[in-house]
mmCIF file of C-alpha atoms in Angstrom:
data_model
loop_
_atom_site.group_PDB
_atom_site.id
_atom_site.type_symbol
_atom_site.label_atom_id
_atom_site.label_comp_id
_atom_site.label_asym_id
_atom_site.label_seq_id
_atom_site.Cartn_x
_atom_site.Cartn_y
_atom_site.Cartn_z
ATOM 1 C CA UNK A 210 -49.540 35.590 16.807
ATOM 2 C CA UNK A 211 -49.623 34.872 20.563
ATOM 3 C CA UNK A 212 -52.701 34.491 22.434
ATOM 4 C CA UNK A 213 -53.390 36.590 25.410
ATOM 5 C CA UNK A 214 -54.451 34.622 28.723
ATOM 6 C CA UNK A 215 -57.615 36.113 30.120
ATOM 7 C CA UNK A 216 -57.578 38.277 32.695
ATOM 8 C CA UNK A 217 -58.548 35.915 35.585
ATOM 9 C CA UNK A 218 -55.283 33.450 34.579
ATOM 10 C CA UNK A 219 -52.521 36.095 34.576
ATOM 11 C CA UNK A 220 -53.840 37.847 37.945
ATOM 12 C CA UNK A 221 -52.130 36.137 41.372
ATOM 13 C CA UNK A 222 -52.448 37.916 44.009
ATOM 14 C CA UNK A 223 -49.826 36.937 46.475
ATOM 15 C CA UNK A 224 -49.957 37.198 49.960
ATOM 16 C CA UNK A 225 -47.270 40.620 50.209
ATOM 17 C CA UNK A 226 -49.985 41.780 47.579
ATOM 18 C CA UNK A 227 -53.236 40.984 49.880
ATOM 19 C CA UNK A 228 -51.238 42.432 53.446
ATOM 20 C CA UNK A 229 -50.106 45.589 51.713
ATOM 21 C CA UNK A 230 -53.956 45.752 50.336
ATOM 22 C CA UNK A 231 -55.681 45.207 53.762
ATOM 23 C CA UNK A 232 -53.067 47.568 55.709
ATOM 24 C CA UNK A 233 -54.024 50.354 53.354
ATOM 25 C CA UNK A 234 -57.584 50.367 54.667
ATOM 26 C CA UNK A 235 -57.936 52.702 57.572
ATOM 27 C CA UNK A 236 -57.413 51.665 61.283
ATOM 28 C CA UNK A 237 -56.607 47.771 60.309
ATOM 29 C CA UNK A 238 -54.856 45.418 62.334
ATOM 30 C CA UNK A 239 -52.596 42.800 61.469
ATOM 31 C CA UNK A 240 -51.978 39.504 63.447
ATOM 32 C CA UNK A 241 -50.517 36.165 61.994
ATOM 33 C CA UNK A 242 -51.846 32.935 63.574
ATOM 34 C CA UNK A 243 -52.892 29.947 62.357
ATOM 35 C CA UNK A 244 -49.894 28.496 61.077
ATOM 36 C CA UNK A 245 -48.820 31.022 58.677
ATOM 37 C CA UNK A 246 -52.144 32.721 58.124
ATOM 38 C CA UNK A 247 -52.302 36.992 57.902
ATOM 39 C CA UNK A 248 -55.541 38.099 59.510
ATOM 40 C CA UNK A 249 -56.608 41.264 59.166
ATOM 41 C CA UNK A 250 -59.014 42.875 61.894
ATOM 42 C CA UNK A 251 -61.053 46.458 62.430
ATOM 43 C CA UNK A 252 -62.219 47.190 65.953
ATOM 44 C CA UNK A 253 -61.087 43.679 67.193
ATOM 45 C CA UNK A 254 -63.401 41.866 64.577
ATOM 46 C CA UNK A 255 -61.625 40.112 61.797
ATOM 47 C CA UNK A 256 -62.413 41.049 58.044
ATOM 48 C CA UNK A 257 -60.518 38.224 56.497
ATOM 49 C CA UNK A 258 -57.744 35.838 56.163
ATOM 50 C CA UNK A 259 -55.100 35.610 53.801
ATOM 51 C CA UNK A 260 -52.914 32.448 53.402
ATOM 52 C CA UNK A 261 -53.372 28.797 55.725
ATOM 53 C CA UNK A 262 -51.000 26.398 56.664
ATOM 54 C CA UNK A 263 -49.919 23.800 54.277
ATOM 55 C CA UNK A 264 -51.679 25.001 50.963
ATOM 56 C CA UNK A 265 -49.911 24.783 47.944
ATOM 57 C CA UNK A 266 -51.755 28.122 46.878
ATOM 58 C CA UNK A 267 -52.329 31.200 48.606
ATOM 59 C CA UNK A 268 -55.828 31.969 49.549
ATOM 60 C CA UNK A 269 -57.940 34.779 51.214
ATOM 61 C CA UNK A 270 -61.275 34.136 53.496
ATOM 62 C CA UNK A 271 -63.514 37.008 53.978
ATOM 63 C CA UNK A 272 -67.040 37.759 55.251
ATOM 64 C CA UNK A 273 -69.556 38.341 53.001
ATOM 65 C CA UNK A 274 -73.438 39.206 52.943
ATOM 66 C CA UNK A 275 -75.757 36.737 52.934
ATOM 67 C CA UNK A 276 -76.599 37.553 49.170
ATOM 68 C CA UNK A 277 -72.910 37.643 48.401
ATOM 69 C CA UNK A 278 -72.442 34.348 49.764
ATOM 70 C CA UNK A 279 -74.997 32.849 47.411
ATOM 71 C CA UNK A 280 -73.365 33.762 44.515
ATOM 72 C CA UNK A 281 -69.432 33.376 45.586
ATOM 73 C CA UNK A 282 -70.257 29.688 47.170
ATOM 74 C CA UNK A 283 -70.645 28.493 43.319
ATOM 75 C CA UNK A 284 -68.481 29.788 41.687
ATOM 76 C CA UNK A 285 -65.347 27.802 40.413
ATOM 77 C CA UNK A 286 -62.037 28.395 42.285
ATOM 78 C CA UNK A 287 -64.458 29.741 45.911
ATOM 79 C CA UNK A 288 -66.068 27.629 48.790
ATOM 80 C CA UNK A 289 -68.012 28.198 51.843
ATOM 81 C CA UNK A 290 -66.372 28.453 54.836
ATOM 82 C CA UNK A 291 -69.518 28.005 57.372
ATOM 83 C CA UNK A 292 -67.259 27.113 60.337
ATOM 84 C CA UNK A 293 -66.010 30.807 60.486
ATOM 85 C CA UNK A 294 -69.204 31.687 60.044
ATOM 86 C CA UNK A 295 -70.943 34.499 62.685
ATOM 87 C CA UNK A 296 -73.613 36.775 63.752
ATOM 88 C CA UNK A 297 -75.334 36.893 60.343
ATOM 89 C CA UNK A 298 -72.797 37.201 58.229
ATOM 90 C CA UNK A 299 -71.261 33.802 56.295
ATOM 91 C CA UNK A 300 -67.865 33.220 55.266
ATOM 92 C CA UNK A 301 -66.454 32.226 51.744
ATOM 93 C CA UNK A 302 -62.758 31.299 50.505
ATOM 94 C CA UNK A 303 -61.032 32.047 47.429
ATOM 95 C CA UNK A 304 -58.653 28.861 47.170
ATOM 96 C CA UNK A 305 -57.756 29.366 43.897
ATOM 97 C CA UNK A 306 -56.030 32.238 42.038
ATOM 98 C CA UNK A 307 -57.375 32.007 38.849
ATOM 99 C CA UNK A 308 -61.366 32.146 39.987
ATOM 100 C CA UNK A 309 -61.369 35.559 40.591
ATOM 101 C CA UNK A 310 -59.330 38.796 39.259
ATOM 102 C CA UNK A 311 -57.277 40.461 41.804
ATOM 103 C CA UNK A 312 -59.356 43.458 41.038
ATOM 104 C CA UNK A 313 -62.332 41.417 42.488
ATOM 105 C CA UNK A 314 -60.715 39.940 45.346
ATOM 106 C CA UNK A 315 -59.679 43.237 46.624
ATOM 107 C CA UNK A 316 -63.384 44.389 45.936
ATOM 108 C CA UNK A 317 -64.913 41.531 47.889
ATOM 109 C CA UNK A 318 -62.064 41.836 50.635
ATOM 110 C CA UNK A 319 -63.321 45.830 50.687
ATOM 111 C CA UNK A 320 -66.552 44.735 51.237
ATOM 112 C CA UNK A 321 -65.747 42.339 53.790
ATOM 113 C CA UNK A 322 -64.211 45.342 55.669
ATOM 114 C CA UNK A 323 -67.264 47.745 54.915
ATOM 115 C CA UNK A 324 -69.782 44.676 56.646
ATOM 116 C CA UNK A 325 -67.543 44.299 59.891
ATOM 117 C CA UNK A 326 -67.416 48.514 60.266
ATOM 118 C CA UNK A 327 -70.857 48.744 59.692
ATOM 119 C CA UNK A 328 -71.527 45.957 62.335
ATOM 120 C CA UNK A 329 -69.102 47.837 64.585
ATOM 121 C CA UNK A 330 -70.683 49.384 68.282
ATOM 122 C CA UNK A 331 -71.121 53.285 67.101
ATOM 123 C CA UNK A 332 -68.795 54.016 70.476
ATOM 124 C CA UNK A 333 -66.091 51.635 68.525
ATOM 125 C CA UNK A 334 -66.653 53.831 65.626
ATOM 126 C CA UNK A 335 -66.636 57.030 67.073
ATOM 127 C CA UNK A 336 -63.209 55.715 68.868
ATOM 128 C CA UNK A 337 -61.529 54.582 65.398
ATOM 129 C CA UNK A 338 -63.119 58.222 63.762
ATOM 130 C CA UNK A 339 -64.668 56.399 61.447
ATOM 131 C CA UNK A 340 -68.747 56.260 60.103
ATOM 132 C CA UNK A 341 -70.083 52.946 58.426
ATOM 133 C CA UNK A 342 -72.185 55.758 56.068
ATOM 134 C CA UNK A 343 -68.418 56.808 54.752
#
């Protein structure tokens, strides 16, 4: 009888999967710098960052709460990022594929998004058509 590998082993998101995720969220923008890293933005303010240069896995960087960060930072397969860190919110990277379903890195990635549109200036908001209460 074969074994099943847990959820968390077969998922792998790759980095097509994480720029066709981020450009389905409304009024994203997509700019690649950094080598060959995909960073998504919202009103000018960048959400996260998929992929770095040299890396022998892919790997996404996102902003997170404060209360988020505490619990990603420890767990296996994530890291802090505090040099991306900025105006009260803290940074954290997935580096490694099997840490965290894709399901979960799309809903921490969401979030990410949610934290820079609420932080947004309500004339950027109003410009984009968009409410941080949506």
């Amino acid at each position: 009888m074969l074994a099943l590998a847990p959820a968390w082993f077969v998922s792998r998101m790759t980095q097509d999967d994480y720029d066709a995720f981020c450009a389905c969220l409304p009024h994203t923008t997509h700019v690649v710098q950094w080598g060959d890293a995909s960073v998504w933005k919202i009103g000018g303010k960048v959400f996260a960052i998929g992929g770095w240069s040299n890396a022998p896995e892919f790997g996404v960087s996102f902003k997170c709460s404060l209360a988020s960060f505490a619990i990603l930072a420890e767990l296996p397969g994530m890291r802090p990022a505090p040099y991306l860190a900025s105006r009260g919110l803290s940074w954290v990277q997935h580096i490694d594929p099997r840490s965290l379903s894709d399901d979960d890195l799309k809903k921490y990635v969401r979030q990410s998004y949610a934290l820079v549109l609420a932080g947004l200036p309500k004339r950027t908001q109003r410009e984009l058509g968009v409410s941080a209460s949506r």
